[in-house]
XYZ file of C-alpha atoms in Angstrom:
574
model
C 0.056 0.225 0.018
C 1.520 3.368 -1.320
C 1.495 6.656 1.542
C 0.381 9.918 0.742
C 4.105 10.461 -0.009
C 4.138 8.398 -3.039
C 0.578 9.525 -4.340
C 1.864 13.123 -4.093
C 4.927 12.506 -5.715
C 3.404 10.467 -8.832
C 0.680 13.426 -9.379
C 3.776 16.264 -9.017
C 5.603 14.379 -11.551
C 2.791 13.393 -14.001
C 1.001 16.853 -13.800
C 4.487 18.882 -14.039
C 5.154 19.993 -10.514
C 8.204 18.778 -9.742
C 10.226 15.791 -11.044
C 14.085 14.177 -10.662
C 17.067 16.356 -12.305
C 18.476 15.016 -15.444
C 16.464 11.656 -15.624
C 17.723 11.288 -18.945
C 21.018 10.312 -17.571
C 19.893 8.331 -14.233
C 19.584 11.107 -12.135
C 21.275 11.862 -8.690
C 19.918 11.926 -5.455
C 19.125 15.475 -3.990
C 19.007 17.127 -6.817
C 15.240 18.074 -8.355
C 13.496 20.318 -11.383
C 10.732 22.106 -11.002
C 8.206 21.397 -13.666
C 5.962 24.146 -15.114
C 3.491 23.771 -12.421
C 5.781 23.552 -9.960
C 8.149 26.621 -10.515
C 4.721 28.963 -10.982
C 3.792 27.590 -7.252
C 7.212 28.407 -5.964
C 7.202 31.442 -7.442
C 3.794 32.511 -5.664
C 5.179 31.061 -2.356
C 8.404 33.386 -2.540
C 6.102 36.269 -3.155
C 3.971 35.664 -0.229
C 7.126 35.384 1.837
C 8.129 38.798 0.247
C 4.889 40.328 0.990
C 5.266 39.663 4.622
C 9.084 40.599 4.981
C 9.655 42.965 2.485
C 6.270 44.954 2.079
C 4.959 44.543 5.601
C 8.292 44.681 7.579
C 10.373 46.763 5.422
C 13.060 44.550 5.139
C 14.786 44.900 1.658
C 15.852 42.288 -0.713
C 19.365 41.767 -1.614
C 20.922 39.233 -4.041
C 24.555 37.763 -3.516
C 26.489 35.499 -5.256
C 25.882 31.499 -4.451
C 30.100 31.095 -4.345
C 32.172 32.761 -1.864
C 36.188 33.029 -1.469
C 37.569 30.621 1.209
C 37.710 33.672 3.646
C 34.341 33.742 4.450
C 33.820 30.250 5.321
C 36.868 30.221 7.444
C 35.323 33.259 9.291
C 31.972 31.807 9.694
C 33.283 28.644 10.817
C 32.112 26.270 8.271
C 35.422 25.505 6.840
C 36.487 23.911 10.538
C 33.110 22.981 11.699
C 30.209 22.603 9.034
C 30.222 18.859 8.615
C 27.953 15.571 9.635
C 28.989 12.304 11.201
C 29.347 9.478 8.451
C 30.181 6.194 8.336
C 30.571 3.338 5.749
C 28.899 0.046 5.334
C 31.834 -2.270 5.373
C 29.802 -5.026 3.264
C 28.347 -2.662 0.517
C 30.290 0.607 1.032
C 27.732 2.602 0.921
C 27.549 6.062 3.079
C 25.127 6.686 5.475
C 24.725 9.448 8.279
C 25.608 7.791 11.401
C 23.094 9.763 13.616
C 20.306 8.739 11.117
C 21.237 4.754 11.745
C 21.504 5.740 15.268
C 18.199 7.133 15.609
C 16.751 3.969 13.577
C 18.001 1.723 16.472
C 16.314 3.550 19.081
C 19.193 6.140 20.272
C 17.288 9.746 20.741
C 18.849 13.130 19.479
C 21.788 11.333 18.010
C 22.763 14.595 16.168
C 24.752 15.677 19.618
C 26.222 12.251 20.273
C 29.991 12.215 20.116
C 31.442 10.050 17.106
C 32.995 7.260 19.781
C 29.101 6.970 21.052
C 27.762 6.853 17.627
C 30.398 4.037 17.098
C 28.610 2.227 20.057
C 25.246 2.919 19.170
C 25.267 1.529 15.274
C 27.339 -1.943 16.369
C 23.889 -3.753 15.880
C 22.423 -1.445 12.823
C 21.802 -2.999 9.993
C 22.500 -1.405 6.298
C 19.487 -0.014 4.587
C 21.270 -1.001 1.617
C 22.456 -4.487 1.733
C 21.177 -5.494 5.103
C 24.086 -6.640 6.846
C 24.836 -5.734 10.219
C 27.382 -2.972 10.550
C 29.457 -4.178 13.467
C 32.509 -2.397 14.361
C 32.094 0.609 12.063
C 34.444 4.127 11.878
C 32.585 7.152 12.451
C 34.095 10.137 10.926
C 33.351 13.974 10.052
C 32.241 14.861 6.372
C 32.471 18.418 5.349
C 29.041 19.494 3.434
C 30.051 21.925 1.541
C 30.697 21.896 -2.067
C 34.560 22.990 -2.893
C 35.328 24.786 -5.928
C 38.452 27.002 -7.683
C 38.072 30.492 -8.745
C 40.077 31.557 -11.847
C 42.983 29.733 -13.848
C 45.405 27.892 -11.766
C 43.312 27.046 -8.788
C 45.050 29.427 -6.819
C 42.143 30.825 -5.345
C 39.597 28.179 -3.288
C 35.733 28.926 -3.165
C 32.698 27.087 -2.054
C 29.230 27.403 -2.961
C 27.159 29.002 -0.645
C 25.622 26.436 1.991
C 23.071 28.934 3.415
C 22.580 32.624 1.906
C 22.702 34.599 5.356
C 26.862 35.042 5.275
C 26.238 37.182 1.998
C 24.273 39.578 4.383
C 26.853 39.473 7.189
C 29.264 40.573 4.739
C 27.635 43.388 3.418
C 26.383 44.794 6.852
C 28.498 47.895 6.744
C 26.993 48.966 3.382
C 23.624 47.777 4.665
C 24.409 50.104 7.782
C 24.727 52.942 6.174
C 21.996 52.403 3.558
C 19.511 52.248 6.594
C 21.171 55.631 8.100
C 23.232 53.560 10.734
C 20.149 53.219 12.658
C 18.614 49.954 14.422
C 17.091 47.936 14.119
C 17.207 47.399 10.374
C 17.304 44.152 8.253
C 17.915 42.458 5.001
C 16.392 39.407 3.095
C 17.516 36.875 0.607
C 15.689 34.065 -1.365
C 18.269 31.779 -3.325
C 20.006 28.809 -3.958
C 22.232 27.178 -1.456
C 24.158 24.102 -1.588
C 24.923 21.234 0.931
C 26.598 18.068 -0.050
C 24.478 15.702 1.854
C 25.892 12.428 2.610
C 22.692 10.289 1.420
C 19.610 12.226 0.973
C 16.586 9.529 0.941
C 13.897 12.030 1.651
C 12.781 13.650 -1.803
C 12.151 17.032 -1.535
C 12.749 16.909 2.268
C 16.388 16.959 2.044
C 18.460 18.243 -0.946
C 21.430 18.996 -2.020
C 21.016 21.994 -4.071
C 17.578 23.696 -2.352
C 16.171 27.334 -2.184
C 16.233 29.277 1.324
C 14.472 32.476 2.091
C 16.450 34.125 5.238
C 15.701 37.377 6.966
C 18.725 39.120 8.883
C 17.671 41.230 11.306
C 20.001 43.394 13.571
C 18.796 44.885 16.445
C 20.327 46.496 19.687
C 21.662 43.989 22.248
C 19.750 46.215 25.181
C 16.571 46.472 23.361
C 14.822 43.470 22.352
C 11.582 44.568 22.550
C 9.587 44.521 19.016
C 8.356 47.751 17.838
C 5.003 46.122 16.494
C 4.804 43.042 19.019
C 0.986 44.246 19.896
C 0.472 43.068 16.348
C 1.148 39.416 17.677
C 1.002 39.441 21.403
C -2.397 37.485 21.616
C -1.440 35.345 18.713
C -1.814 31.534 20.113
C 0.585 28.591 18.567
C 1.576 25.436 20.112
C 5.029 25.347 21.624
C 6.836 22.175 22.250
C 9.445 23.918 24.523
C 12.328 22.214 26.302
C 10.128 21.292 29.698
C 7.615 19.563 27.306
C 10.786 17.534 25.374
C 12.170 16.682 28.691
C 9.348 15.365 30.439
C 7.860 13.786 27.238
C 4.504 15.519 27.088
C 2.343 17.381 24.378
C 3.140 20.814 23.061
C 1.253 23.585 24.836
C -0.591 26.282 23.575
C 0.370 30.082 24.411
C -0.164 33.342 23.335
C 3.127 35.315 22.330
C 2.625 37.532 25.310
C 2.181 34.816 27.441
C 5.327 32.833 25.980
C 7.437 35.980 26.708
C 6.197 36.716 30.377
C 6.324 33.337 31.254
C 10.320 32.832 30.106
C 9.518 30.142 27.437
C 10.596 32.570 24.467
C 13.589 34.295 25.097
C 12.207 37.936 23.877
C 9.701 39.533 21.883
C 11.691 39.489 18.350
C 11.910 35.614 18.445
C 7.932 35.493 19.396
C 7.058 37.900 17.081
C 8.673 35.688 14.446
C 7.315 32.607 15.691
C 3.934 34.175 14.910
C 4.493 35.517 12.063
C 5.875 32.516 10.559
C 2.998 30.530 11.647
C 0.674 32.971 9.893
C 2.490 32.570 6.911
C 2.527 29.149 6.524
C -1.368 28.784 7.310
C -1.442 31.567 4.369
C 0.205 29.264 1.516
C -2.145 26.325 2.753
C -0.252 24.555 5.583
C -2.265 22.906 8.150
C -2.061 24.955 11.212
C -3.177 21.721 13.229
C 0.167 19.768 11.808
C 2.191 22.871 12.504
C 4.151 23.118 16.352
C 7.189 25.119 16.903
C 10.081 22.982 18.885
C 12.609 24.837 21.286
C 16.143 23.467 20.626
C 17.298 21.525 23.578
C 20.459 22.809 25.361
C 22.389 20.150 23.887
C 21.523 20.661 20.361
C 21.142 24.622 20.811
C 24.678 26.081 18.912
C 26.789 27.744 21.898
C 25.965 31.385 20.692
C 22.376 31.161 20.403
C 20.212 32.589 23.034
C 16.955 30.584 21.943
C 16.026 28.863 18.649
C 12.947 27.449 17.515
C 11.913 25.288 14.633
C 8.521 25.420 12.887
C 7.625 21.756 12.360
C 5.251 20.671 9.920
C 3.891 17.214 10.099
C 3.944 14.891 7.251
C 2.194 11.091 7.093
C 5.726 9.866 5.608
C 8.449 11.729 7.622
C 6.569 12.700 10.772
C 7.666 15.978 12.014
C 9.731 17.877 9.589
C 11.437 21.449 10.333
C 10.717 23.668 7.553
C 11.583 26.875 9.169
C 14.433 27.710 12.020
C 14.253 31.102 13.977
C 16.998 32.078 16.060
C 18.684 34.562 18.294
C 22.316 34.503 16.779
C 23.463 37.160 19.212
C 26.823 38.914 18.063
C 28.221 35.397 16.844
C 28.423 36.080 13.289
C 29.238 39.830 12.985
C 32.046 39.041 15.854
C 33.562 36.640 13.794
C 33.674 38.467 10.405
C 35.202 41.516 12.401
C 37.954 39.298 13.782
C 38.492 38.032 10.020
C 37.915 41.323 8.040
C 39.292 43.868 10.566
C 36.000 45.593 9.613
C 33.948 47.109 12.970
C 31.082 45.724 12.103
C 29.074 48.503 14.647
C 26.583 50.845 14.747
C 26.916 54.111 16.478
C 23.491 54.452 18.739
C 23.448 57.883 20.134
C 22.318 58.122 24.112
C 18.910 59.915 24.932
C 21.114 62.407 26.420
C 24.702 63.380 26.017
C 26.854 62.120 29.133
C 30.153 63.368 30.702
C 32.608 60.930 31.232
C 36.412 61.307 32.804
C 38.730 59.287 30.521
C 42.396 58.410 30.400
C 44.535 59.760 27.164
C 47.937 58.435 26.667
C 50.552 60.988 25.226
C 53.942 59.999 23.956
C 57.291 60.835 25.197
C 58.635 61.235 21.749
C 61.842 62.164 23.541
C 62.300 58.685 24.702
C 59.969 56.957 21.940
C 61.640 58.364 19.408
C 65.124 56.781 19.627
C 63.634 53.441 20.640
C 61.179 53.052 17.855
C 62.832 55.376 15.216
C 60.842 55.044 11.768
C 57.702 53.322 13.848
C 57.690 56.047 16.572
C 54.754 58.469 14.908
C 52.929 55.633 14.021
C 53.373 54.070 17.466
C 52.254 57.574 19.103
C 49.077 57.847 16.975
C 48.321 54.218 17.604
C 48.753 55.080 21.798
C 46.048 57.903 21.724
C 43.741 55.397 21.027
C 44.909 52.448 23.225
C 43.838 51.282 26.640
C 46.438 51.629 29.457
C 47.512 48.384 31.068
C 48.974 48.308 34.708
C 52.429 48.476 33.205
C 52.089 49.507 29.484
C 50.009 49.552 26.502
C 49.621 47.401 23.437
C 49.317 49.073 19.807
C 49.270 47.354 16.030
C 51.342 48.952 14.271
C 51.443 47.539 10.410
C 50.040 44.323 11.502
C 52.651 44.015 14.102
C 51.312 44.107 17.794
C 53.634 46.067 20.147
C 53.808 46.649 23.568
C 54.987 50.051 24.430
C 56.500 50.447 28.530
C 54.472 52.676 30.826
C 57.373 54.911 31.053
C 57.659 56.027 27.596
C 54.458 57.890 28.055
C 52.482 59.818 30.454
C 48.600 59.586 31.102
C 46.650 63.075 30.492
C 42.657 62.661 32.345
C 40.271 64.671 30.976
C 36.330 65.084 31.054
C 34.748 64.698 27.281
C 31.050 64.598 26.407
C 29.908 61.286 24.959
C 27.230 61.297 22.848
C 26.738 57.673 22.095
C 28.412 54.319 21.829
C 29.575 52.272 19.124
C 27.170 48.682 19.363
C 27.620 45.559 17.494
C 24.027 44.309 17.047
C 22.617 40.974 17.839
C 21.306 39.044 15.038
C 17.695 37.630 14.560
C 17.377 34.999 12.249
C 14.331 33.435 10.720
C 15.307 30.876 8.027
C 12.667 29.216 5.275
C 13.278 26.397 3.571
C 11.206 27.200 0.429
C 11.187 23.399 -1.201
C 10.138 21.849 2.141
C 7.262 24.240 2.658
C 6.160 23.446 -1.144
C 6.302 19.776 -0.382
C 4.534 20.224 3.237
C 1.503 22.437 1.050
C 1.247 19.457 -1.744
C 0.889 16.960 0.828
C -1.626 19.012 3.056
C -3.468 19.691 -0.059
C -3.622 16.320 -1.446
C -7.160 14.307 -1.256
C -9.062 11.774 -2.187
C -12.635 11.530 -2.792
C -15.077 9.112 -4.350
C -17.606 11.020 -6.767
C -20.285 9.057 -8.280
C -18.495 6.053 -8.042
C -15.009 7.530 -9.499
C -12.142 8.287 -7.236
C -11.744 12.046 -7.649
C -8.159 13.328 -7.223
C -7.790 17.104 -6.209
C -5.318 19.413 -4.753
C -7.165 21.976 -2.622
C -4.325 24.438 -2.745
C -4.833 28.054 -1.602
C -5.840 30.298 -4.372
C -2.851 32.564 -3.716
C -0.390 29.962 -4.506
C -2.179 27.851 -6.821
C -0.236 27.910 -10.276
C -3.293 28.214 -12.509
C -5.775 30.256 -10.894
C -8.874 29.808 -13.616
C -9.799 27.310 -16.370
C -11.957 28.544 -18.973
C -14.035 26.084 -20.662
C -16.464 26.303 -24.043
C -18.767 23.925 -23.389
C -18.520 23.129 -26.807
C -16.187 24.106 -29.813
C -18.682 26.164 -31.929
C -21.654 28.480 -32.148
C -19.323 31.092 -31.084
C -18.674 29.564 -27.594
C -14.887 29.180 -28.165
C -14.096 32.902 -29.066
C -16.470 33.699 -26.267
C -14.135 31.876 -23.874
C -11.006 32.814 -25.694
C -12.210 36.567 -24.935
C -12.487 36.180 -21.410
C -9.259 34.192 -20.917
C -7.669 37.104 -22.580
C -9.288 39.514 -20.069
C -8.297 37.579 -17.342
C -4.549 37.637 -18.121
C -4.417 41.298 -18.823
C -5.654 41.647 -15.430
C -3.170 39.474 -13.689
C -5.116 36.166 -13.244
C -3.395 33.184 -14.818
C -6.276 31.609 -16.291
C -5.865 28.392 -18.847
C -8.230 27.882 -21.746
C -8.894 24.392 -22.461
C -11.234 22.992 -25.071
C -10.253 19.386 -25.362
C -12.429 16.428 -23.834
C -15.844 16.133 -22.305
C -16.363 18.954 -19.786
C -16.229 16.475 -16.773
C -13.122 15.257 -17.820
C -11.774 19.070 -17.975
C -12.692 19.933 -14.505
C -10.777 16.678 -13.173
C -7.655 17.583 -15.080
C -7.901 20.839 -13.360
C -8.604 19.494 -10.044
C -5.716 17.327 -9.880
C -3.479 20.340 -10.446
C -5.232 22.833 -7.843
C -6.785 25.091 -10.103
C -9.345 26.816 -7.651
C -11.841 27.933 -10.267
C -13.361 27.011 -13.547
C -15.483 29.381 -15.796
C -17.851 27.397 -18.443
C -19.011 29.407 -21.444
C -22.624 27.884 -22.640
C -25.444 28.850 -24.788
C -26.965 31.080 -21.998
C -23.845 32.969 -22.140
C -25.195 34.043 -25.468
C -28.446 34.639 -24.414
C -28.316 36.010 -20.823
C -24.515 37.408 -20.666
C -23.830 34.906 -17.937
C -21.442 32.057 -17.410
C -21.283 29.209 -15.112
C -18.265 29.563 -12.381
C -17.480 26.173 -10.350
C -15.741 26.035 -7.152
C -13.071 23.394 -7.019
C -13.452 22.606 -3.012
C -17.008 22.235 -3.191
C -17.702 21.560 -6.968
C -20.488 24.035 -6.537
C -21.415 26.436 -9.270
C -23.079 29.832 -9.649
C -23.833 32.089 -12.629
C -22.070 35.191 -13.155
C -22.409 37.998 -15.385
C -19.780 38.137 -17.770
C -19.166 41.811 -17.474
C -18.679 41.055 -13.659
C -16.798 37.936 -14.115
C -13.217 39.650 -14.008
C -13.574 41.756 -11.205
C -14.913 38.640 -9.420
C -12.264 36.271 -10.153
C -9.476 38.566 -9.383
C -11.263 39.212 -5.689
C -11.307 35.793 -5.604
C -7.769 34.612 -6.281
C -6.221 37.361 -4.138
C -8.837 36.292 -1.021
C -10.944 39.243 -0.888
C -13.883 37.303 -1.108
C -14.838 33.763 -0.902
C -16.689 31.707 -3.134
C -19.532 31.145 -0.172
C -19.692 34.983 -0.543
C -20.896 34.400 -4.126
C -23.744 31.617 -3.153
C -25.266 33.835 -0.067
C -25.830 37.279 -2.754
């Protein structure tokens, strides 16, 4: 018996949503092609994401290269630490993720186990490929980045980016100036990322090339109260927090205000984007009843993160699947890039009122400094003016060299200065969306089969806002001018920005079924009454109900329906 995953993927391949990449040459796991309908669905979901984060939140979008120089990923830690623990079957020599094998053996949280513990855990595991026991098998690290070279001669090493975030971090200084040096501000990016997964076996859930939609929001570390928090303060969501996971109990429902006040969620920014994410996922057709937010446990959360939550969606095949990660990453990323690049990565934050402070300023004694340091004396003196004195002297950096200057080579002057603000390295709030996982979740939650007059009707109940084809237009028969009227209606809808599909092939019932399968929410049928009374039949995909609509009001009606301003039920009650 096939489960819903098999049915969804069969429909997706047959109807042009998604299929394996390069099937002609056997295809490779972890790569997919979006067909005509899938590519359109993907664009619609991305545009809804843009509506939330760009139009409503006001974070502008940037676009960075998918290839980055090695220095970027040395700073970010990906070169050293972006790895999964891998093992190889000693019999068939197939590679597997060791934590997945351990979890299949009943071991919890395999991803946080050491290599030694994983080796012990998989001793009794059987190979998913050949069925033989692993026995004593070595577990080792495998870096997930795709490596390349930049330019001829292989002199510069580069990597395909494993996430879109690093481009935003490396652009921080320019973005800060763009936003007039005023916190909070943010930037977003939608684009391809690449991870050389060890054994991707979950279709659209685990890909080697995938699309991310990420926002990096830079906030004052001392002010993590979201300015628009009232919008979601009373918004309830299901939270599977640390306490519920440790006690193995069900998720709890809390409003965002309650969750922050009770200390479940670290701050208003995290809570705000949990609620926004819940609303966004529901808007694109993911079932809210099959959505929850899971808090990262202390031993799985990155050491630099204050708080981290995953939006998880339930799949009949895969169980709870992470589709969005929302984290408070503190200043880890900016601090890492500041150390590697030499850029300050700070923003000047003015005080509400200027302050008077007493500061010690170092004044070099050039009479003794000059003979000691000769040609470097002037640069050392200038550097000393910005240095902090220690008990025995001060350290300065000149031409890349760290120099310790003894205290007897300078004098300290105390002076009162007016301080108008401080240089602040922002903290980063990061909502990160896996677009491909969102699309699969939408397809699975939208797929239904039902018996209609003794036949199985397969239908994708896609939200009108993401349906690839929004309206189908049919002439009842291909004569008497009905086809001409239907084509004119199709053009009028297209001119209004509605993607309309003209179809005159086959019986009307068969045409309805074709459109139901690809998720087209509305169908217009032109019949003899159209010529006589100036009306058409408008059919609703989900209820299969029909109403007559005047031809001259049809475009306005369908624009309103496809944009969610009205529902089909509103038409039946008029």
